[in-house]
XYZ file of C-alpha atoms in Angstrom:
676
model
C 0.000 0.000 0.000
C 0.962 3.621 -0.313
C -0.110 6.746 1.353
C -1.247 10.093 0.018
C 0.350 13.124 1.619
C -1.332 16.469 1.131
C 1.339 19.104 1.308
C -1.154 21.871 2.072
C -3.688 20.115 4.291
C -5.081 22.434 6.976
C -4.104 21.832 10.574
C -6.094 22.929 13.614
C -9.726 23.155 14.526
C -10.519 26.855 14.236
C -13.680 27.485 12.294
C -13.151 29.628 9.174
C -15.038 32.840 8.801
C -18.218 32.869 6.746
C -17.706 34.028 3.165
C -20.374 35.578 1.030
C -21.061 33.518 -2.129
C -20.328 36.540 -4.298
C -16.986 37.046 -2.592
C -16.221 33.307 -2.882
C -16.726 33.379 -6.637
C -14.076 36.065 -6.910
C -11.355 34.111 -5.094
C -8.524 32.387 -7.011
C -8.415 28.591 -7.173
C -5.755 28.237 -4.477
C -7.876 30.174 -1.962
C -11.042 28.247 -2.807
C -9.255 24.921 -2.362
C -7.756 25.973 0.967
C -11.100 27.341 2.150
C -12.880 24.116 1.261
C -10.356 22.148 3.319
C -10.769 24.524 6.243
C -14.534 24.091 6.122
C -14.049 20.323 6.036
C -11.870 20.474 9.161
C -14.463 22.645 10.902
C -17.197 20.098 10.099
C -15.089 17.336 11.634
C -14.599 19.360 14.810
C -18.329 20.098 14.922
C -19.088 16.358 14.572
C -16.845 15.658 17.559
C -18.543 18.360 19.624
C -21.984 17.078 18.644
C -20.998 13.545 19.699
C -20.087 14.904 23.124
C -23.484 16.571 23.447
C -25.331 13.426 22.346
C -23.527 11.249 24.895
C -24.024 13.701 27.739
C -27.680 14.290 26.870
C -28.379 10.549 27.014
C -27.116 10.532 30.631
C -28.163 13.979 31.912
C -30.932 14.858 34.404
C -32.825 18.072 34.936
C -31.700 20.290 37.800
C -28.488 18.406 38.533
C -25.093 17.714 37.067
C -25.259 14.048 38.003
C -25.263 11.550 35.162
C -27.219 8.302 34.864
C -24.898 5.777 33.232
C -27.352 2.863 32.936
C -30.565 4.570 31.867
C -33.033 2.320 30.075
C -34.028 3.459 26.592
C -31.542 6.289 26.737
C -32.036 6.849 23.024
C -35.584 8.011 23.690
C -34.305 11.275 25.208
C -32.180 12.177 22.208
C -34.712 10.881 19.677
C -37.561 13.039 20.923
C -35.395 16.142 21.137
C -34.048 15.841 17.586
C -36.957 14.175 15.790
C -35.136 10.889 15.231
C -36.234 7.306 15.587
C -35.238 5.653 18.835
C -33.098 3.082 17.040
C -31.134 5.746 15.143
C -30.644 7.764 18.312
C -29.333 4.669 20.105
C -26.817 4.095 17.297
C -25.619 7.697 17.547
C -25.181 7.367 21.303
C -23.158 4.191 20.823
C -20.964 5.880 18.199
C -20.321 8.761 20.606
C -19.411 6.295 23.372
C -17.002 4.505 21.038
C -15.060 7.581 19.903
C -15.081 9.345 23.272
C -14.634 6.530 25.788
C -13.797 3.160 24.272
C -11.482 4.452 21.515
C -10.556 7.966 22.637
C -7.838 8.372 19.988
C -10.539 8.495 17.335
C -12.263 11.333 19.160
C -8.985 13.177 19.623
C -8.291 12.933 15.893
C -11.779 14.248 15.110
C -11.154 17.146 17.494
C -8.145 18.231 15.427
C -10.271 18.315 12.272
C -8.225 15.645 10.449
C -10.561 12.653 10.833
C -14.090 12.825 9.512
C -17.083 11.245 11.182
C -17.734 8.762 8.379
C -14.249 7.254 8.635
C -14.456 7.118 12.419
C -17.790 5.295 12.145
C -16.295 2.866 9.622
C -13.511 1.976 12.057
C -15.840 1.558 15.045
C -18.152 -0.703 13.029
C -15.313 -2.982 11.902
C -13.848 -3.397 15.410
C -17.184 -3.747 17.197
C -16.687 -7.494 17.763
C -13.164 -7.099 19.172
C -12.507 -6.474 22.832
C -11.156 -3.119 24.014
C -7.461 -4.056 23.917
C -7.722 -5.502 20.422
C -9.785 -2.594 19.109
C -7.288 -0.067 20.431
C -4.423 -1.961 18.808
C -6.235 -1.761 15.462
C -6.773 1.984 15.918
C -3.088 2.495 16.732
C -2.082 0.691 13.552
C -4.379 2.518 11.118
C -5.060 5.953 12.585
C -2.056 7.830 11.192
C -2.950 6.964 7.596
C -6.752 7.029 8.025
C -7.334 10.731 7.176
C -5.676 10.392 3.750
C -6.903 6.933 2.730
C -9.959 6.525 0.473
C -12.904 4.791 2.115
C -12.395 1.426 0.441
C -8.658 1.360 1.155
C -9.292 2.304 4.793
C -11.895 -0.426 5.203
C -9.510 -3.013 3.768
C -6.638 -1.907 5.995
C -8.740 -1.970 9.155
C -10.026 -5.426 8.234
C -6.485 -6.739 7.656
C -5.231 -5.484 11.008
C -8.352 -6.764 12.789
C -7.828 -10.193 11.232
C -4.220 -10.151 12.440
C -4.951 -9.209 16.067
C -7.692 -11.850 16.428
C -7.295 -14.587 13.783
C -9.718 -16.947 15.551
C -12.547 -14.409 15.377
C -11.825 -13.621 11.731
C -11.711 -17.277 10.709
C -14.987 -18.024 12.508
C -16.568 -14.997 10.877
C -15.487 -16.129 7.432
C -16.575 -19.729 8.033
C -20.028 -18.563 9.085
C -20.322 -16.431 5.948
C -19.182 -19.189 3.580
C -21.610 -21.593 5.282
C -24.506 -19.417 4.111
C -23.194 -18.758 0.594
C -25.910 -18.425 -2.015
C -26.784 -17.079 -5.426
C -29.450 -14.412 -5.610
C -31.484 -12.971 -8.450
C -33.166 -9.699 -7.620
C -34.582 -6.635 -9.264
C -32.310 -3.604 -9.334
C -33.662 -0.123 -8.534
C -33.531 0.585 -12.272
C -35.858 -2.332 -12.964
C -33.121 -4.496 -14.490
C -31.946 -7.743 -12.908
C -28.997 -8.438 -10.604
C -27.456 -11.924 -10.495
C -25.067 -12.184 -7.549
C -23.031 -14.843 -5.795
C -22.699 -13.927 -2.119
C -20.253 -15.094 0.561
C -18.273 -17.271 -1.864
C -14.907 -18.927 -1.090
C -12.156 -16.599 -2.250
C -10.056 -18.859 -4.474
C -12.749 -20.199 -6.850
C -14.492 -16.826 -6.860
C -11.285 -15.134 -8.007
C -10.799 -17.663 -10.782
C -14.386 -17.258 -11.942
C -14.042 -13.467 -12.024
C -10.661 -13.597 -13.774
C -12.015 -15.916 -16.457
C -15.001 -13.649 -17.132
C -12.733 -10.603 -17.394
C -10.200 -12.363 -19.633
C -12.837 -13.643 -22.072
C -14.579 -10.266 -22.165
C -11.349 -8.449 -23.028
C -10.541 -11.025 -25.713
C -13.960 -10.362 -27.269
C -13.447 -6.611 -26.850
C -10.169 -6.680 -28.805
C -11.717 -8.770 -31.557
C -14.668 -6.384 -31.874
C -12.402 -3.336 -31.730
C -10.314 -4.791 -34.561
C -13.505 -4.915 -36.651
C -14.368 -1.308 -35.756
C -17.186 -2.259 -33.339
C -17.086 -0.391 -30.036
C -18.757 -2.128 -27.090
C -18.134 -1.289 -23.397
C -16.073 -3.923 -21.617
C -18.571 -4.054 -18.751
C -21.335 -5.035 -21.141
C -19.165 -7.769 -22.626
C -18.335 -9.087 -19.156
C -22.055 -9.452 -18.470
C -22.577 -11.300 -21.743
C -19.689 -13.649 -20.956
C -21.081 -14.384 -17.500
C -24.548 -15.086 -18.859
C -23.069 -17.317 -21.570
C -20.977 -19.322 -19.114
C -23.822 -19.791 -16.631
C -26.692 -20.120 -19.083
C -27.734 -22.887 -21.461
C -25.936 -21.278 -24.408
C -22.559 -21.976 -22.799
C -23.009 -25.709 -22.276
C -19.861 -27.506 -23.453
C -18.103 -24.331 -24.620
C -14.367 -23.790 -24.358
C -12.823 -20.344 -23.935
C -12.584 -19.414 -27.611
C -16.091 -20.774 -28.187
C -17.371 -18.293 -25.616
C -15.371 -15.463 -27.226
C -16.792 -16.278 -30.647
C -20.325 -16.554 -29.275
C -20.154 -13.158 -27.585
C -18.461 -11.606 -30.624
C -21.201 -12.935 -32.886
C -23.874 -11.304 -30.695
C -22.567 -7.914 -31.861
C -21.983 -8.889 -35.480
C -18.251 -9.239 -35.074
C -15.899 -11.602 -36.916
C -15.349 -15.198 -35.879
C -12.447 -17.548 -36.547
C -14.375 -19.056 -39.452
C -14.947 -15.658 -41.062
C -12.697 -15.435 -44.158
C -12.745 -11.631 -43.972
C -11.457 -11.571 -40.389
C -7.748 -10.750 -40.428
C -7.413 -11.411 -36.699
C -9.672 -14.417 -36.206
C -8.704 -17.940 -35.359
C -7.516 -19.728 -32.267
C -3.866 -19.028 -33.093
C -4.342 -15.265 -33.030
C -2.023 -13.699 -30.438
C -4.553 -10.910 -29.911
C -6.912 -13.428 -28.344
C -4.602 -13.361 -25.390
C -5.197 -10.602 -22.853
C -2.343 -8.134 -22.740
C -0.344 -7.882 -19.545
C -0.765 -4.116 -19.242
C 2.895 -3.597 -19.878
C 4.944 -0.437 -19.899
C 4.145 2.623 -21.886
C 6.374 5.381 -23.032
C 4.315 8.173 -24.505
C 0.673 7.357 -24.046
C -1.742 4.649 -23.031
C -2.491 3.714 -26.598
C 1.149 3.040 -27.442
C 1.892 -0.133 -25.528
C 4.356 -2.902 -26.211
C 3.218 -6.456 -26.786
C 4.109 -9.315 -24.494
C 6.510 -10.696 -27.091
C 8.399 -7.406 -27.307
C 8.789 -7.284 -23.556
C 9.759 -10.890 -23.005
C 12.396 -10.912 -25.745
C 14.374 -8.409 -23.694
C 14.398 -10.836 -20.754
C 13.023 -14.168 -21.970
C 12.600 -15.791 -18.587
C 11.215 -14.018 -15.531
C 14.221 -13.574 -13.260
C 16.356 -16.016 -15.228
C 19.172 -15.901 -12.695
C 16.751 -16.720 -9.913
C 15.397 -19.761 -11.734
C 18.706 -21.557 -12.020
C 19.895 -24.460 -9.870
C 17.027 -26.568 -11.118
C 14.441 -23.921 -10.276
C 12.946 -23.588 -13.746
C 9.289 -24.376 -13.958
C 8.525 -27.595 -15.725
C 4.802 -27.361 -16.379
C 5.138 -25.720 -19.798
C 2.467 -23.110 -19.149
C 3.927 -21.716 -15.973
C 5.989 -18.661 -15.243
C 9.179 -20.273 -16.409
C 8.049 -20.042 -20.052
C 7.580 -16.686 -21.718
C 5.144 -15.849 -24.474
C 8.054 -15.370 -26.818
C 9.152 -18.943 -26.192
C 5.659 -20.326 -26.667
C 5.199 -18.546 -29.981
C 2.599 -16.137 -28.614
C -0.118 -18.776 -28.394
C -2.487 -19.496 -25.583
C -1.466 -22.400 -23.420
C -3.060 -25.818 -23.578
C -5.260 -26.672 -20.591
C -4.543 -29.642 -18.401
C -7.339 -31.679 -16.938
C -7.466 -32.928 -13.356
C -6.037 -36.252 -14.445
C -3.128 -34.605 -16.265
C -4.368 -35.320 -19.815
C -4.078 -32.414 -22.231
C -7.031 -30.994 -24.088
C -6.705 -29.640 -27.615
C -8.865 -26.580 -26.902
C -6.742 -23.464 -26.220
C -7.580 -21.249 -23.267
C -7.428 -17.508 -22.729
C -4.912 -16.467 -20.093
C -6.009 -14.380 -17.135
C -4.957 -10.753 -17.021
C -1.775 -9.884 -15.140
C -2.260 -8.820 -11.541
C -1.156 -9.647 -8.009
C -3.713 -12.178 -6.813
C -2.359 -12.679 -3.295
C 0.081 -10.921 -0.987
C 1.277 -12.421 2.274
C 4.299 -12.392 4.532
C 7.180 -14.845 4.349
C 6.603 -16.371 7.778
C 2.941 -16.787 6.904
C 3.528 -18.650 3.646
C 5.973 -20.939 5.472
C 3.308 -21.722 8.059
C 5.111 -20.053 10.981
C 2.368 -17.651 12.056
C -1.365 -17.033 11.683
C -1.352 -13.611 10.077
C -3.892 -13.141 7.271
C -3.065 -12.665 3.626
C -4.249 -9.841 1.391
C -6.241 -9.990 -1.818
C -5.072 -6.721 -3.417
C -7.989 -4.411 -4.019
C -10.391 -6.637 -2.095
C -9.249 -7.045 1.493
C -7.872 -9.680 3.872
C -8.135 -13.434 3.521
C -8.003 -15.707 6.570
C -4.707 -17.437 7.259
C -5.659 -21.063 6.417
C -7.246 -20.039 3.128
C -4.351 -17.694 2.259
C -1.702 -20.371 2.801
C -3.696 -23.007 0.928
C -4.369 -20.616 -1.958
C -0.688 -19.679 -2.258
C 0.644 -23.222 -2.292
C -2.035 -24.348 -4.735
C -0.929 -21.739 -7.291
C 2.368 -23.218 -8.371
C 1.719 -22.059 -11.938
C 1.694 -18.323 -11.044
C 4.788 -16.149 -10.855
C 6.148 -15.967 -7.284
C 7.777 -12.653 -6.406
C 9.548 -11.930 -3.115
C 9.814 -8.265 -2.040
C 12.456 -7.665 0.643
C 12.699 -4.486 2.714
C 15.405 -2.986 4.908
C 14.917 -2.131 8.568
C 13.460 1.290 7.721
C 10.777 -0.307 5.514
C 12.288 0.783 2.171
C 12.287 -1.714 -0.702
C 15.699 -3.376 -1.009
C 15.392 -6.414 -3.310
C 12.776 -7.961 -5.608
C 13.323 -11.640 -6.361
C 11.646 -14.010 -8.795
C 11.596 -17.474 -7.268
C 10.350 -20.742 -8.724
C 6.902 -21.647 -7.370
C 6.485 -24.667 -5.095
C 6.837 -28.118 -6.568
C 3.714 -29.400 -4.822
C 0.105 -28.585 -5.522
C -2.626 -29.328 -8.039
C -1.838 -29.519 -11.767
C -1.753 -26.207 -13.656
C -4.922 -24.970 -15.307
C -3.548 -24.723 -18.815
C -1.426 -21.631 -18.269
C -4.380 -19.413 -17.440
C -2.535 -17.865 -14.492
C 0.917 -17.562 -16.031
C 0.837 -13.735 -15.807
C -0.549 -13.599 -12.264
C 1.722 -12.897 -9.309
C 1.932 -14.237 -5.764
C 3.867 -11.610 -3.779
C 5.735 -12.548 -0.596
C 6.945 -9.723 1.666
C 9.531 -9.697 4.453
C 12.402 -7.782 5.966
C 15.709 -8.888 4.449
C 17.085 -9.675 7.906
C 14.110 -11.979 8.539
C 14.949 -13.999 5.436
C 18.564 -14.248 6.567
C 17.471 -15.420 10.009
C 15.065 -18.007 8.609
C 17.601 -19.291 6.092
C 20.174 -19.710 8.861
C 17.742 -21.401 11.227
C 16.384 -23.814 8.621
C 19.468 -24.251 6.483
C 19.875 -27.859 7.538
C 16.863 -28.556 9.727
C 13.304 -29.174 8.689
C 10.458 -26.708 9.068
C 9.045 -25.608 11.428
C 9.496 -25.195 15.188
C 12.993 -23.843 15.733
C 13.784 -21.141 18.257
C 13.534 -17.953 16.194
C 14.125 -15.481 18.977
C 14.792 -12.519 16.610
C 11.389 -13.106 15.008
C 9.476 -13.928 18.184
C 8.041 -17.222 19.402
C 6.297 -19.612 17.057
C 2.600 -19.790 17.958
C 0.851 -23.000 18.848
C -1.763 -24.787 16.760
C -0.223 -23.845 13.423
C -1.737 -25.146 10.198
C 0.057 -27.960 8.419
C 3.304 -26.715 6.913
C 3.309 -27.082 3.114
C 5.496 -29.840 1.757
C 7.810 -27.618 -0.302
C 8.238 -24.899 2.339
C 11.860 -25.749 3.057
C 12.665 -25.924 -0.658
C 11.020 -22.563 -1.296
C 12.952 -20.973 1.567
C 16.236 -22.296 0.236
C 15.479 -21.154 -3.321
C 14.646 -17.690 -1.983
C 17.904 -17.559 -0.008
C 19.881 -18.564 -3.116
C 18.106 -15.902 -5.179
C 19.003 -13.283 -2.566
C 22.633 -14.406 -2.594
C 22.768 -14.050 -6.392
C 21.163 -10.621 -6.175
C 23.741 -9.483 -3.622
C 26.521 -10.773 -5.866
C 25.501 -8.440 -8.689
C 27.447 -5.181 -9.119
C 25.748 -2.208 -7.471
C 25.182 -0.456 -10.787
C 23.021 -3.363 -12.001
C 20.450 -2.929 -9.241
C 17.087 -2.107 -10.882
C 16.676 1.001 -8.706
C 19.779 2.656 -10.187
C 20.667 0.826 -13.397
C 21.093 2.883 -16.566
C 21.507 -0.145 -18.817
C 17.974 0.213 -20.176
C 17.849 4.017 -20.299
C 17.762 4.073 -24.091
C 15.276 1.235 -24.480
C 11.711 1.919 -25.512
C 10.297 -0.515 -22.940
C 11.599 -1.791 -19.595
C 12.568 -5.400 -18.983
C 10.481 -7.651 -16.767
C 13.027 -7.259 -13.954
C 12.691 -3.474 -13.990
C 8.899 -3.665 -14.253
C 8.819 -5.963 -11.221
C 10.869 -3.456 -9.239
C 8.561 -0.572 -10.136
C 5.448 -2.629 -9.343
C 6.793 -3.753 -5.961
C 7.935 -0.219 -5.112
C 4.669 1.494 -6.041
C 2.262 -1.269 -4.909
C -0.736 0.603 -6.392
C -1.545 3.114 -9.118
C 0.279 6.377 -8.400
C -2.658 8.655 -9.187
C -4.188 10.344 -6.109
C -6.988 8.281 -4.617
C -6.484 5.216 -6.854
C -5.696 1.865 -5.234
C -5.556 -0.491 -8.238
C -2.794 -3.082 -7.899
C 0.396 -1.961 -9.662
C 0.934 -5.273 -11.447
C -2.336 -4.698 -13.310
C -1.318 -1.134 -14.257
C 0.621 0.338 -17.144
C 4.302 1.071 -16.467
C 4.328 4.728 -17.481
C 7.180 7.092 -18.234
C 6.523 10.146 -16.049
C 8.443 12.222 -18.576
C 7.493 10.826 -21.977
C 10.203 9.269 -24.121
C 9.428 11.769 -26.899
C 10.190 14.569 -24.408
C 13.490 13.110 -23.280
C 12.321 10.562 -20.720
C 14.427 7.470 -20.098
C 13.628 3.902 -19.130
C 15.012 4.082 -15.599
C 13.332 3.502 -12.227
C 13.169 7.191 -11.345
C 11.174 7.969 -14.509
C 8.799 5.001 -14.332
C 5.621 4.629 -12.318
C 2.498 2.516 -12.190
C -0.673 4.092 -13.593
C -3.943 2.310 -14.218
C -5.311 2.673 -17.722
C -7.953 5.204 -16.688
C -5.461 7.458 -14.891
C -2.943 6.952 -17.693
C -5.469 8.387 -20.124
C -6.276 11.103 -17.595
C -2.619 12.082 -17.300
C -2.375 12.619 -21.069
C -5.644 14.589 -21.231
C -4.685 18.241 -21.700
C -8.208 19.369 -20.829
C -7.991 17.767 -17.356
C -5.514 20.384 -16.168
C -3.416 18.042 -13.984
C 0.376 17.760 -14.130
C 2.654 15.160 -12.536
C 6.335 15.100 -11.597
C 8.437 12.330 -10.062
C 10.686 14.298 -7.724
C 12.405 11.160 -6.372
C 12.058 7.469 -7.198
C 8.498 6.572 -6.262
C 7.622 10.108 -5.061
C 5.013 11.706 -7.318
C 3.684 15.265 -7.145
C 0.302 15.814 -8.783
C -0.750 19.433 -9.230
C -4.489 19.969 -9.550
C -6.119 22.707 -11.680
C -6.552 24.796 -8.487
C -2.794 24.776 -7.927
C -2.788 22.436 -4.957
C -0.007 19.841 -4.848
C -0.880 16.290 -3.841
C 2.098 14.081 -3.004
C 1.965 10.307 -3.519
C 4.882 8.495 -1.949
C 5.688 4.906 -0.941
C 4.614 3.867 2.508
C 7.293 2.088 4.548
C 6.743 -1.636 4.876
C 5.491 -2.708 8.276
C 4.480 -6.294 9.092
C 1.052 -6.901 10.535
C 0.855 -6.924 14.330
C 0.944 -10.136 16.293
C -2.349 -11.511 17.674
C -3.658 -9.770 20.788
C -5.161 -12.037 23.431
C -8.735 -11.230 24.356
C -9.109 -9.824 27.844
C -12.519 -11.479 28.137
C -13.811 -14.772 26.819
C -17.438 -15.758 26.697
C -18.046 -18.957 28.609
C -21.207 -21.097 28.801
C -21.327 -20.448 32.557
C -21.006 -16.679 32.123
C -23.771 -14.776 33.952
C -24.632 -12.885 30.786
C -25.170 -16.126 28.896
C -27.148 -17.770 31.725
C -29.700 -14.985 31.981
C -33.087 -15.813 30.486
C -33.597 -14.160 27.108
C -36.935 -12.780 25.934
C -38.799 -14.574 23.141
C -37.470 -13.799 19.693
C -33.886 -13.102 20.743
C -31.619 -14.291 17.878
C -29.260 -17.100 18.793
C -25.651 -17.224 17.559
C -24.621 -20.166 15.425
C -21.816 -22.581 16.246
C -19.302 -19.943 15.128
C -20.710 -17.421 17.602
C -22.294 -15.233 14.919
C -25.885 -14.185 14.302
C -26.902 -15.116 10.763
C -29.651 -13.788 8.517
C -31.654 -16.946 9.174
C -31.456 -16.304 12.905
C -32.715 -12.763 12.411
C -35.573 -14.063 10.272
C -36.496 -16.439 13.077
C -36.373 -13.543 15.514
C -38.778 -11.502 13.399
C -41.118 -14.480 13.055
C -41.197 -15.077 16.827
C -41.855 -11.422 17.545
C -44.724 -11.339 15.061
C -46.196 -14.510 16.557
C -45.925 -13.128 20.102
C -47.590 -9.887 19.008
C -50.455 -11.772 17.352
C -51.042 -13.790 20.505
C -51.031 -10.652 22.594
C -53.525 -8.998 20.277
C -55.754 -12.082 20.372
C -55.731 -12.064 24.194
C -56.720 -8.416 24.213
C -59.600 -9.125 21.840
C -60.818 -12.084 23.945
C -60.675 -10.256 27.276
C -62.782 -7.088 27.144
C -61.765 -4.244 29.446
C -63.404 -4.344 32.969
C -65.689 -1.341 32.574
């Protein structure tokens, strides 16, 4: 992840003076931008002050300064005074209690004007099921970056830290959700239909999504070559309906592409007038969103890129580390002749129907100790959020046909080395090369890798005394079979990287300065350094982005790390749009300054690497003999399931019991007339 630093963000909580609209329209852009930020800070301070009033009002009494801390239906007081419902008032009181008493650092940040109420509420909602010590640890980890993170990125970061401090709770929560997975068909507000799969397991859901996207983009390129413009989102919907509907029965990938293309009158492989049709057409493969020198429409092909460095991290794949599955990361598109790989069935037999490869992106990111099975920290699905530890480890070791990239950081958190290491030798058979462009990224401090390599150089994993890395927790999942081999291959790759001359390091090398496109090694460095798109507010994974020259090649830019950055296709187009009014400079490697049309400078810089925190032991544990659990509950109270969570079915039962109790009460009133 990266953080956005606003070089001119207002500090303090003083309310700005009121400005007449006529006067405001006469101010220059810089003053308007600064005034808007000052008003925003004042609103945050006002939200903090209002929360204080709400909490005090729920406890106050007339004629005295004494407070009633356990008042029944406290929300009624606030609701009647402000014209709210009692339920909404109760939720506002609870939010005020959270930010003022349970998590006071949130309230303090709101009081400075930096943290807005919506982000504070997002954090309190996500940590509601954690105990006080765990919730405060989460706040400590995320609060510094919270004011500058977009909502989605903040939610994902809070969820990752919460999953790390209490892995048992997170795993139970996920298991309960997956247990109620379902497919729904409902009417959208527009009147159209929505077909959704909810609470699905992460690994198969990712593959299903990636296949839909890959087939849709293959159809999009074929239609674009025929001069037919169709939005990619529309094609994705057609692909999904084809794959799940009766029309897609028995279809292979290219059959689906041809079917969708034919729906819009596009060419098929059997069309004699189609110059690009046929299963051997390289354009049927999704591009890997490679580097770009002058503009987003001027991109190199995979073959052009791979011929500069035929094998991903060739030095790191020596010593018998080359992939042997034919469609894996050890074989480039240049070597395979630019054709789609041949799928392999579960039994290992090859099918003659070519497949469309998934688009390049980082599908999973997790720490080195985690992938080796030495801790219970969660993984990260870039752009989506955390994934529980057992599922993350299983997903990583099952994807031996992806590219495995190890990002190593120094003690200050700055990127030091990026290694390409052969995937594990164990796992299911490859799925026909579909994932050959996808990346599994492993992160660690360089010293941690050295310590692990020393500790396990001759012994078997796990359970050695790793005092520099902390104790090994109990009840670890089963250690993958190739963990020791992967660790040794990574240590050898690091040794080879250290043996290189300093001037060959991808951060400083000038060997490719005159090239039109960067090599895979340099692209990997830029992707690992930037992590996400470098445009303000964008969090798309860098591996799925274009590798852009900040200063275009036609203007004197060079193919070196300090002139390259990750930009998603939308922001790449935006950067080259003269009417947008934005300019960008890379003042230092990875440090980007975006100047808006109002003149304000927004700085995007790499965030230092910091491992997830260790689990925090709950200070309270619910027990069957607990007084709170032994108290009688009123009819209709929802019961938690075996994972300790209240499901939708339980809430439905609650509503049914309440309605039945109300009907019985009404019937008793009708049967017993009043005594007068």
